[in-house]
Amino acid sequence: MQHCALNVALYGLGARWTMTERGRGSVARDADNLQIGPSSVRWTGDALEIDIEEMDKRVGVPWQRRVAGKVRVYPEATNDRAFSLDPAGRHRWHCIAPRARIEVRMEKPGLKWKGSAYLDSNFGAESLEEGFRVWHWSRAHGRSGSVVCYEGIRRNGQGFASALRFGADGVPHEEEALPPVAPLPNTLWQMERKTRADRGHASVIRTWEDAPFYARSALSSRLFGEPVVAVQESLDLDRFSSPIVQFMLPYRIPRG
């Protein structure tokens, strides 16, 4: 409650990025609502509704631009099962909606679109950098379901990996035989990326986020015999914990 933020990332024309951290006095929540400063997230019937009222932050640019709009996420399949990412259960991941529809109407900048979406949650009893050194995650929508691949290295040096297939009903099925590792080119910040794909081959369509400790990309590959476009993330928590990155973070994530 003392460190809450709504992260908004818009790419392409009209690109914006916001992540203003707010303290307990600016945060309120109950079973269906979460208020973070002037922005809010709430369940309204069959949709997750996100009201955005933020200001963007750009390193080296003194003025800020308003980022405002409304996003609605309509789950098409839901899953009530959470998974432990470590043996002690200190870190858990819950794929709430492996497949969803989304409607985006931005007032500032003036953008709107509809498309496919995904909704998940990570939560735990310690910080991510205490539990992990690195992880790689990806999700892809197929014709009738979704696939989520998760792998990484825990802080104690142990590796972990999983591939979950979600059917149209949202029920997860853990694959015993994982697709081969598909290496990807490093980012400009030399972030290592990888994913899982048939025959161990995938290609980067576009890199959306390229930060010293984090990368988000769109990939083209095949999974379980089906061509897919996947969203992929890589996170290096050793880099995140380094003194220079910790010194830089307040310039990117201001305290509101």
PDB file of C-alpha atoms in Angstrom:
ATOM      1  CA  MET A   1       0.000   0.000   0.000  1.00  0.00           C
ATOM      2  CA  GLN A   2       2.965   2.310   0.507  1.00  0.00           C
ATOM      3  CA  HIS A   3       4.412   1.716  -2.990  1.00  0.00           C
ATOM      4  CA  CYS A   4       1.645   1.591  -5.633  1.00  0.00           C
ATOM      5  CA  ALA A   5       1.666   2.667  -9.255  1.00  0.00           C
ATOM      6  CA  LEU A   6      -0.305   2.312 -12.459  1.00  0.00           C
ATOM      7  CA  ASN A   7       2.069   1.601 -15.331  1.00  0.00           C
ATOM      8  CA  VAL A   8       0.798   2.680 -18.760  1.00  0.00           C
ATOM      9  CA  ALA A   9       2.876   1.950 -21.871  1.00  0.00           C
ATOM     10  CA  LEU A  10       1.739   3.139 -25.304  1.00  0.00           C
ATOM     11  CA  TYR A  11       3.953   2.372 -28.310  1.00  0.00           C
ATOM     12  CA  GLY A  12       4.230   3.775 -31.812  1.00  0.00           C
ATOM     13  CA  LEU A  13       2.731   7.156 -32.737  1.00  0.00           C
ATOM     14  CA  GLY A  14       1.603   8.924 -29.590  1.00  0.00           C
ATOM     15  CA  ALA A  15       3.920   6.838 -27.417  1.00  0.00           C
ATOM     16  CA  ARG A  16       3.604   7.468 -23.670  1.00  0.00           C
ATOM     17  CA  TRP A  17       5.009   5.838 -20.522  1.00  0.00           C
ATOM     18  CA  THR A  18       3.799   6.500 -16.983  1.00  0.00           C
ATOM     19  CA  MET A  19       4.616   4.944 -13.618  1.00  0.00           C
ATOM     20  CA  THR A  20       4.189   7.372 -10.723  1.00  0.00           C
ATOM     21  CA  GLU A  21       4.560   5.714  -7.328  1.00  0.00           C
ATOM     22  CA  ARG A  22       2.019   6.709  -4.679  1.00  0.00           C
ATOM     23  CA  GLY A  23       1.886   6.118  -0.939  1.00  0.00           C
ATOM     24  CA  ARG A  24      -0.765   4.803   1.399  1.00  0.00           C
ATOM     25  CA  GLY A  25      -2.529   8.166   1.679  1.00  0.00           C
ATOM     26  CA  SER A  26      -3.324   8.097  -2.059  1.00  0.00           C
ATOM     27  CA  VAL A  27      -4.384   4.451  -2.293  1.00  0.00           C
ATOM     28  CA  ALA A  28      -7.714   2.791  -1.415  1.00  0.00           C
ATOM     29  CA  ARG A  29      -9.051  -0.677  -2.142  1.00  0.00           C
ATOM     30  CA  ASP A  30     -11.807  -3.165  -1.471  1.00  0.00           C
ATOM     31  CA  ALA A  31     -12.854  -6.483  -3.028  1.00  0.00           C
ATOM     32  CA  ASP A  32     -13.740  -4.958  -6.415  1.00  0.00           C
ATOM     33  CA  ASN A  33     -11.914  -1.607  -6.557  1.00  0.00           C
ATOM     34  CA  LEU A  34      -8.373  -0.254  -6.435  1.00  0.00           C
ATOM     35  CA  GLN A  35      -7.812   3.510  -6.414  1.00  0.00           C
ATOM     36  CA  ILE A  36      -4.241   4.692  -7.091  1.00  0.00           C
ATOM     37  CA  GLY A  37      -4.129   8.473  -6.979  1.00  0.00           C
ATOM     38  CA  PRO A  38      -6.440   9.800  -9.713  1.00  0.00           C
ATOM     39  CA  SER A  39      -6.489   6.451 -11.564  1.00  0.00           C
ATOM     40  CA  SER A  40      -8.573   3.406 -10.683  1.00  0.00           C
ATOM     41  CA  VAL A  41      -9.034  -0.272 -11.509  1.00  0.00           C
ATOM     42  CA  ARG A  42     -12.328  -2.022 -10.783  1.00  0.00           C
ATOM     43  CA  TRP A  43     -14.518  -4.948 -11.741  1.00  0.00           C
ATOM     44  CA  THR A  44     -17.815  -3.851 -13.284  1.00  0.00           C
ATOM     45  CA  GLY A  45     -19.915  -6.886 -14.070  1.00  0.00           C
ATOM     46  CA  ASP A  46     -18.100  -8.924 -16.703  1.00  0.00           C
ATOM     47  CA  ALA A  47     -15.270  -6.438 -17.340  1.00  0.00           C
ATOM     48  CA  LEU A  48     -12.153  -5.124 -15.651  1.00  0.00           C
ATOM     49  CA  GLU A  49     -12.348  -1.362 -16.117  1.00  0.00           C
ATOM     50  CA  ILE A  50      -9.235   0.808 -15.872  1.00  0.00           C
ATOM     51  CA  ASP A  51      -9.607   4.593 -15.658  1.00  0.00           C
ATOM     52  CA  ILE A  52      -6.302   6.267 -16.474  1.00  0.00           C
ATOM     53  CA  GLU A  53      -5.431   9.790 -15.320  1.00  0.00           C
ATOM     54  CA  GLU A  54      -1.641  10.117 -15.244  1.00  0.00           C
ATOM     55  CA  MET A  55       1.253  12.266 -16.424  1.00  0.00           C
ATOM     56  CA  ASP A  56       4.081  10.793 -18.469  1.00  0.00           C
ATOM     57  CA  LYS A  57       7.720  10.822 -17.438  1.00  0.00           C
ATOM     58  CA  ARG A  58      10.665  11.208 -19.812  1.00  0.00           C
ATOM     59  CA  VAL A  59      14.256  11.346 -18.651  1.00  0.00           C
ATOM     60  CA  GLY A  60      15.800  14.714 -19.511  1.00  0.00           C
ATOM     61  CA  VAL A  61      12.488  16.340 -20.510  1.00  0.00           C
ATOM     62  CA  PRO A  62      11.166  18.783 -17.862  1.00  0.00           C
ATOM     63  CA  TRP A  63       7.528  18.983 -18.983  1.00  0.00           C
ATOM     64  CA  GLN A  64       4.988  16.214 -18.632  1.00  0.00           C
ATOM     65  CA  ARG A  65       2.078  15.262 -20.856  1.00  0.00           C
ATOM     66  CA  ARG A  66      -1.343  14.120 -19.682  1.00  0.00           C
ATOM     67  CA  VAL A  67      -2.157  10.438 -20.241  1.00  0.00           C
ATOM     68  CA  ALA A  68      -5.892   9.804 -19.836  1.00  0.00           C
ATOM     69  CA  GLY A  69      -8.428   7.278 -21.024  1.00  0.00           C
ATOM     70  CA  LYS A  70     -10.391   4.130 -20.268  1.00  0.00           C
ATOM     71  CA  VAL A  71      -9.531   0.473 -20.849  1.00  0.00           C
ATOM     72  CA  ARG A  72     -12.006  -2.404 -20.550  1.00  0.00           C
ATOM     73  CA  VAL A  73     -10.840  -6.026 -20.403  1.00  0.00           C
ATOM     74  CA  TYR A  74     -13.472  -8.738 -20.973  1.00  0.00           C
ATOM     75  CA  PRO A  75     -12.251 -12.222 -19.956  1.00  0.00           C
ATOM     76  CA  GLU A  76     -13.208 -14.905 -22.484  1.00  0.00           C
ATOM     77  CA  ALA A  77     -11.782 -17.689 -20.320  1.00  0.00           C
ATOM     78  CA  THR A  78     -10.961 -17.596 -16.612  1.00  0.00           C
ATOM     79  CA  ASN A  79      -8.727 -19.745 -14.429  1.00  0.00           C
ATOM     80  CA  ASP A  80      -8.981 -19.994 -10.636  1.00  0.00           C
ATOM     81  CA  ARG A  81      -5.699 -21.844 -10.072  1.00  0.00           C
ATOM     82  CA  ALA A  82      -2.480 -20.104  -8.981  1.00  0.00           C
ATOM     83  CA  PHE A  83       0.992 -21.653  -9.356  1.00  0.00           C
ATOM     84  CA  SER A  84       4.015 -21.485  -7.056  1.00  0.00           C
ATOM     85  CA  LEU A  85       7.216 -20.276  -8.713  1.00  0.00           C
ATOM     86  CA  ASP A  86       9.415 -21.615  -5.900  1.00  0.00           C
ATOM     87  CA  PRO A  87       9.238 -24.716  -3.667  1.00  0.00           C
ATOM     88  CA  ALA A  88       8.405 -22.713  -0.533  1.00  0.00           C
ATOM     89  CA  GLY A  89       5.513 -20.910  -2.221  1.00  0.00           C
ATOM     90  CA  ARG A  90       6.896 -17.447  -1.476  1.00  0.00           C
ATOM     91  CA  HIS A  91       6.161 -16.354  -5.050  1.00  0.00           C
ATOM     92  CA  ARG A  92       2.938 -17.194  -6.842  1.00  0.00           C
ATOM     93  CA  TRP A  93       1.602 -16.502 -10.301  1.00  0.00           C
ATOM     94  CA  HIS A  94      -2.067 -16.525 -11.251  1.00  0.00           C
ATOM     95  CA  CYS A  95      -3.171 -16.420 -14.875  1.00  0.00           C
ATOM     96  CA  ILE A  96      -6.608 -14.926 -14.230  1.00  0.00           C
ATOM     97  CA  ALA A  97      -7.728 -14.688 -17.859  1.00  0.00           C
ATOM     98  CA  PRO A  98      -5.515 -16.548 -20.358  1.00  0.00           C
ATOM     99  CA  ARG A  99      -7.643 -15.078 -23.114  1.00  0.00           C
ATOM    100  CA  ALA A 100      -9.658 -11.847 -23.166  1.00  0.00           C
ATOM    101  CA  ARG A 101     -10.988  -9.040 -25.343  1.00  0.00           C
ATOM    102  CA  ILE A 102      -9.879  -5.460 -24.815  1.00  0.00           C
ATOM    103  CA  GLU A 103     -11.324  -2.053 -25.683  1.00  0.00           C
ATOM    104  CA  VAL A 104      -9.043   0.969 -25.414  1.00  0.00           C
ATOM    105  CA  ARG A 105     -10.275   4.570 -25.640  1.00  0.00           C
ATOM    106  CA  MET A 106      -7.591   7.116 -24.857  1.00  0.00           C
ATOM    107  CA  GLU A 107      -8.480  10.785 -24.529  1.00  0.00           C
ATOM    108  CA  LYS A 108      -4.849  11.916 -24.286  1.00  0.00           C
ATOM    109  CA  PRO A 109      -3.307  10.962 -26.646  1.00  0.00           C
ATOM    110  CA  GLY A 110      -6.320  10.445 -28.904  1.00  0.00           C
ATOM    111  CA  LEU A 111      -6.181   6.706 -29.621  1.00  0.00           C
ATOM    112  CA  LYS A 112      -8.657   3.851 -29.677  1.00  0.00           C
ATOM    113  CA  TRP A 113      -8.614   0.199 -30.671  1.00  0.00           C
ATOM    114  CA  LYS A 114     -10.022  -3.239 -29.888  1.00  0.00           C
ATOM    115  CA  GLY A 115      -8.144  -6.519 -29.791  1.00  0.00           C
ATOM    116  CA  SER A 116      -7.082  -9.585 -27.841  1.00  0.00           C
ATOM    117  CA  ALA A 117      -5.761  -9.402 -24.299  1.00  0.00           C
ATOM    118  CA  TYR A 118      -4.434 -11.359 -21.339  1.00  0.00           C
ATOM    119  CA  LEU A 119      -4.653 -10.811 -17.572  1.00  0.00           C
ATOM    120  CA  ASP A 120      -2.429 -12.253 -14.857  1.00  0.00           C
ATOM    121  CA  SER A 121      -1.073 -11.481 -11.394  1.00  0.00           C
ATOM    122  CA  ASN A 122       2.171 -12.059  -9.492  1.00  0.00           C
ATOM    123  CA  PHE A 123       2.233 -11.881  -5.709  1.00  0.00           C
ATOM    124  CA  GLY A 124       4.461 -13.096  -2.917  1.00  0.00           C
ATOM    125  CA  ALA A 125       5.940 -12.814   0.559  1.00  0.00           C
ATOM    126  CA  GLU A 126       9.261 -11.261  -0.501  1.00  0.00           C
ATOM    127  CA  SER A 127      10.604  -9.000  -3.234  1.00  0.00           C
ATOM    128  CA  LEU A 128      11.283 -10.491  -6.657  1.00  0.00           C
ATOM    129  CA  GLU A 129      15.029  -9.859  -6.427  1.00  0.00           C
ATOM    130  CA  GLU A 130      15.169 -11.874  -3.191  1.00  0.00           C
ATOM    131  CA  GLY A 131      13.700 -14.891  -4.943  1.00  0.00           C
ATOM    132  CA  PHE A 132      15.077 -14.774  -8.489  1.00  0.00           C
ATOM    133  CA  ARG A 133      18.089 -13.872 -10.568  1.00  0.00           C
ATOM    134  CA  VAL A 134      16.401 -13.875 -13.968  1.00  0.00           C
ATOM    135  CA  TRP A 135      13.218 -15.005 -15.662  1.00  0.00           C
ATOM    136  CA  HIS A 136      11.678 -15.237 -19.116  1.00  0.00           C
ATOM    137  CA  TRP A 137       7.939 -15.322 -19.760  1.00  0.00           C
ATOM    138  CA  SER A 138       5.795 -15.485 -22.874  1.00  0.00           C
ATOM    139  CA  ARG A 139       2.178 -15.979 -23.837  1.00  0.00           C
ATOM    140  CA  ALA A 140       0.598 -16.751 -27.193  1.00  0.00           C
ATOM    141  CA  HIS A 141      -2.995 -17.070 -28.359  1.00  0.00           C
ATOM    142  CA  GLY A 142      -3.807 -19.975 -30.665  1.00  0.00           C
ATOM    143  CA  ARG A 143      -6.956 -20.822 -32.551  1.00  0.00           C
ATOM    144  CA  SER A 144      -8.698 -22.399 -29.579  1.00  0.00           C
ATOM    145  CA  GLY A 145      -6.549 -21.666 -26.541  1.00  0.00           C
ATOM    146  CA  SER A 146      -3.469 -20.005 -25.102  1.00  0.00           C
ATOM    147  CA  VAL A 147       0.055 -21.065 -24.164  1.00  0.00           C
ATOM    148  CA  VAL A 148       2.145 -19.536 -21.386  1.00  0.00           C
ATOM    149  CA  CYS A 149       5.840 -20.408 -20.987  1.00  0.00           C
ATOM    150  CA  TYR A 150       7.653 -19.459 -17.777  1.00  0.00           C
ATOM    151  CA  GLU A 151      11.272 -20.149 -16.849  1.00  0.00           C
ATOM    152  CA  GLY A 152      14.197 -18.667 -15.020  1.00  0.00           C
ATOM    153  CA  ILE A 153      16.830 -19.026 -12.318  1.00  0.00           C
ATOM    154  CA  ARG A 154      15.988 -18.708  -8.652  1.00  0.00           C
ATOM    155  CA  ARG A 155      18.245 -16.802  -6.276  1.00  0.00           C
ATOM    156  CA  ASN A 156      19.737 -20.091  -5.008  1.00  0.00           C
ATOM    157  CA  GLY A 157      20.837 -20.977  -8.556  1.00  0.00           C
ATOM    158  CA  GLN A 158      18.107 -23.535  -9.272  1.00  0.00           C
ATOM    159  CA  GLY A 159      16.444 -23.360 -12.660  1.00  0.00           C
ATOM    160  CA  PHE A 160      12.741 -23.775 -13.286  1.00  0.00           C
ATOM    161  CA  ALA A 161      10.623 -24.031 -16.434  1.00  0.00           C
ATOM    162  CA  SER A 162       7.015 -24.733 -17.357  1.00  0.00           C
ATOM    163  CA  ALA A 163       4.683 -24.632 -20.342  1.00  0.00           C
ATOM    164  CA  LEU A 164       0.965 -24.321 -19.668  1.00  0.00           C
ATOM    165  CA  ARG A 165      -1.734 -24.777 -22.274  1.00  0.00           C
ATOM    166  CA  PHE A 166      -5.102 -23.184 -21.489  1.00  0.00           C
ATOM    167  CA  GLY A 167      -8.120 -24.476 -23.363  1.00  0.00           C
ATOM    168  CA  ALA A 168     -11.177 -22.457 -24.331  1.00  0.00           C
ATOM    169  CA  ASP A 169     -12.570 -23.187 -20.847  1.00  0.00           C
ATOM    170  CA  GLY A 170      -9.520 -21.625 -19.167  1.00  0.00           C
ATOM    171  CA  VAL A 171      -8.414 -24.872 -17.514  1.00  0.00           C
ATOM    172  CA  PRO A 172      -4.586 -25.134 -17.439  1.00  0.00           C
ATOM    173  CA  HIS A 173      -2.740 -28.239 -18.591  1.00  0.00           C
ATOM    174  CA  GLU A 174       0.941 -28.560 -17.653  1.00  0.00           C
ATOM    175  CA  GLU A 175       3.014 -29.983 -20.502  1.00  0.00           C
ATOM    176  CA  GLU A 176       5.507 -32.623 -19.410  1.00  0.00           C
ATOM    177  CA  ALA A 177       7.534 -32.269 -22.623  1.00  0.00           C
ATOM    178  CA  LEU A 178       8.431 -28.599 -22.956  1.00  0.00           C
ATOM    179  CA  PRO A 179       9.119 -27.075 -26.378  1.00  0.00           C
ATOM    180  CA  PRO A 180      12.857 -26.533 -26.968  1.00  0.00           C
ATOM    181  CA  VAL A 181      14.556 -23.325 -25.876  1.00  0.00           C
ATOM    182  CA  ALA A 182      14.565 -20.739 -28.668  1.00  0.00           C
ATOM    183  CA  PRO A 183      17.394 -18.198 -28.191  1.00  0.00           C
ATOM    184  CA  LEU A 184      16.731 -14.606 -29.236  1.00  0.00           C
ATOM    185  CA  PRO A 185      19.166 -11.791 -30.042  1.00  0.00           C
ATOM    186  CA  ASN A 186      20.220  -9.585 -27.136  1.00  0.00           C
ATOM    187  CA  THR A 187      18.679  -6.137 -26.877  1.00  0.00           C
ATOM    188  CA  LEU A 188      20.601  -2.878 -27.294  1.00  0.00           C
ATOM    189  CA  TRP A 189      21.143  -2.959 -23.523  1.00  0.00           C
ATOM    190  CA  GLN A 190      22.519  -6.491 -24.029  1.00  0.00           C
ATOM    191  CA  MET A 191      19.634  -8.047 -22.161  1.00  0.00           C
ATOM    192  CA  GLU A 192      19.566 -11.784 -22.772  1.00  0.00           C
ATOM    193  CA  ARG A 193      16.241 -13.037 -24.134  1.00  0.00           C
ATOM    194  CA  LYS A 194      14.887 -16.490 -24.836  1.00  0.00           C
ATOM    195  CA  THR A 195      11.596 -18.286 -25.257  1.00  0.00           C
ATOM    196  CA  ARG A 196      10.186 -21.729 -26.045  1.00  0.00           C
ATOM    197  CA  ALA A 197       9.109 -22.764 -29.536  1.00  0.00           C
ATOM    198  CA  ASP A 198       8.806 -25.752 -31.837  1.00  0.00           C
ATOM    199  CA  ARG A 199      12.238 -26.800 -33.158  1.00  0.00           C
ATOM    200  CA  GLY A 200      13.804 -24.128 -30.929  1.00  0.00           C
ATOM    201  CA  HIS A 201      13.197 -21.319 -33.418  1.00  0.00           C
ATOM    202  CA  ALA A 202      11.527 -17.933 -32.908  1.00  0.00           C
ATOM    203  CA  SER A 203      12.108 -14.463 -34.344  1.00  0.00           C
ATOM    204  CA  VAL A 204      11.624 -10.978 -32.925  1.00  0.00           C
ATOM    205  CA  ILE A 205       8.954  -8.928 -34.686  1.00  0.00           C
ATOM    206  CA  ARG A 206       9.475  -5.849 -32.549  1.00  0.00           C
ATOM    207  CA  THR A 207      11.089  -4.876 -29.259  1.00  0.00           C
ATOM    208  CA  TRP A 208       8.703  -2.619 -27.347  1.00  0.00           C
ATOM    209  CA  GLU A 209      10.683  -2.103 -24.139  1.00  0.00           C
ATOM    210  CA  ASP A 210      14.484  -2.096 -23.974  1.00  0.00           C
ATOM    211  CA  ALA A 211      15.687  -1.163 -20.501  1.00  0.00           C
ATOM    212  CA  PRO A 212      18.890  -2.044 -18.593  1.00  0.00           C
ATOM    213  CA  PHE A 213      17.108  -4.851 -16.685  1.00  0.00           C
ATOM    214  CA  TYR A 214      13.903  -5.531 -18.643  1.00  0.00           C
ATOM    215  CA  ALA A 215      12.762  -6.210 -22.207  1.00  0.00           C
ATOM    216  CA  ARG A 216       9.326  -6.742 -23.754  1.00  0.00           C
ATOM    217  CA  SER A 217       8.996  -8.001 -27.321  1.00  0.00           C
ATOM    218  CA  ALA A 218       6.608  -9.401 -29.903  1.00  0.00           C
ATOM    219  CA  LEU A 219       7.700 -12.737 -31.395  1.00  0.00           C
ATOM    220  CA  SER A 220       6.795 -14.946 -34.312  1.00  0.00           C
ATOM    221  CA  SER A 221       7.069 -18.703 -33.734  1.00  0.00           C
ATOM    222  CA  ARG A 222       5.280 -22.039 -33.732  1.00  0.00           C
ATOM    223  CA  LEU A 223       3.981 -23.717 -30.590  1.00  0.00           C
ATOM    224  CA  PHE A 224       2.583 -27.246 -30.532  1.00  0.00           C
ATOM    225  CA  GLY A 225       2.344 -27.230 -34.318  1.00  0.00           C
ATOM    226  CA  GLU A 226       0.515 -23.914 -34.652  1.00  0.00           C
ATOM    227  CA  PRO A 227       1.930 -20.583 -35.941  1.00  0.00           C
ATOM    228  CA  VAL A 228       1.561 -17.904 -33.261  1.00  0.00           C
ATOM    229  CA  VAL A 229       2.471 -14.333 -32.412  1.00  0.00           C
ATOM    230  CA  ALA A 230       3.686 -14.177 -28.816  1.00  0.00           C
ATOM    231  CA  VAL A 231       4.373 -11.458 -26.263  1.00  0.00           C
ATOM    232  CA  GLN A 232       7.665 -12.134 -24.451  1.00  0.00           C
ATOM    233  CA  GLU A 233       9.326 -10.578 -21.398  1.00  0.00           C
ATOM    234  CA  SER A 234      12.801 -10.987 -19.907  1.00  0.00           C
ATOM    235  CA  LEU A 235      13.774  -9.665 -16.484  1.00  0.00           C
ATOM    236  CA  ASP A 236      17.283  -9.548 -14.980  1.00  0.00           C
ATOM    237  CA  LEU A 237      16.969  -8.967 -11.243  1.00  0.00           C
ATOM    238  CA  ASP A 238      20.739  -8.857 -10.650  1.00  0.00           C
ATOM    239  CA  ARG A 239      20.835  -5.843 -12.932  1.00  0.00           C
ATOM    240  CA  PHE A 240      17.745  -4.383 -11.252  1.00  0.00           C
ATOM    241  CA  SER A 241      19.455  -4.629  -7.844  1.00  0.00           C
ATOM    242  CA  SER A 242      22.664  -2.918  -8.972  1.00  0.00           C
ATOM    243  CA  PRO A 243      23.389   0.459  -7.277  1.00  0.00           C
ATOM    244  CA  ILE A 244      23.442   2.388 -10.549  1.00  0.00           C
ATOM    245  CA  VAL A 245      19.995   1.131 -11.608  1.00  0.00           C
ATOM    246  CA  GLN A 246      18.573   1.832  -8.148  1.00  0.00           C
ATOM    247  CA  PHE A 247      20.003   5.358  -8.394  1.00  0.00           C
ATOM    248  CA  MET A 248      18.344   5.877 -11.803  1.00  0.00           C
ATOM    249  CA  LEU A 249      14.890   4.485 -10.942  1.00  0.00           C
ATOM    250  CA  PRO A 250      13.459   7.624  -9.240  1.00  0.00           C
ATOM    251  CA  TYR A 251      14.059   9.580 -12.450  1.00  0.00           C
ATOM    252  CA  ARG A 252      11.893   7.089 -14.332  1.00  0.00           C
ATOM    253  CA  ILE A 253       9.456   6.256 -11.521  1.00  0.00           C
ATOM    254  CA  PRO A 254       8.812   9.476  -9.554  1.00  0.00           C
ATOM    255  CA  ARG A 255       7.080   9.548  -6.190  1.00  0.00           C
ATOM    256  CA  GLY A 256       3.674  11.249  -6.423  1.00  0.00           C
TER     257      GLY A 256
END
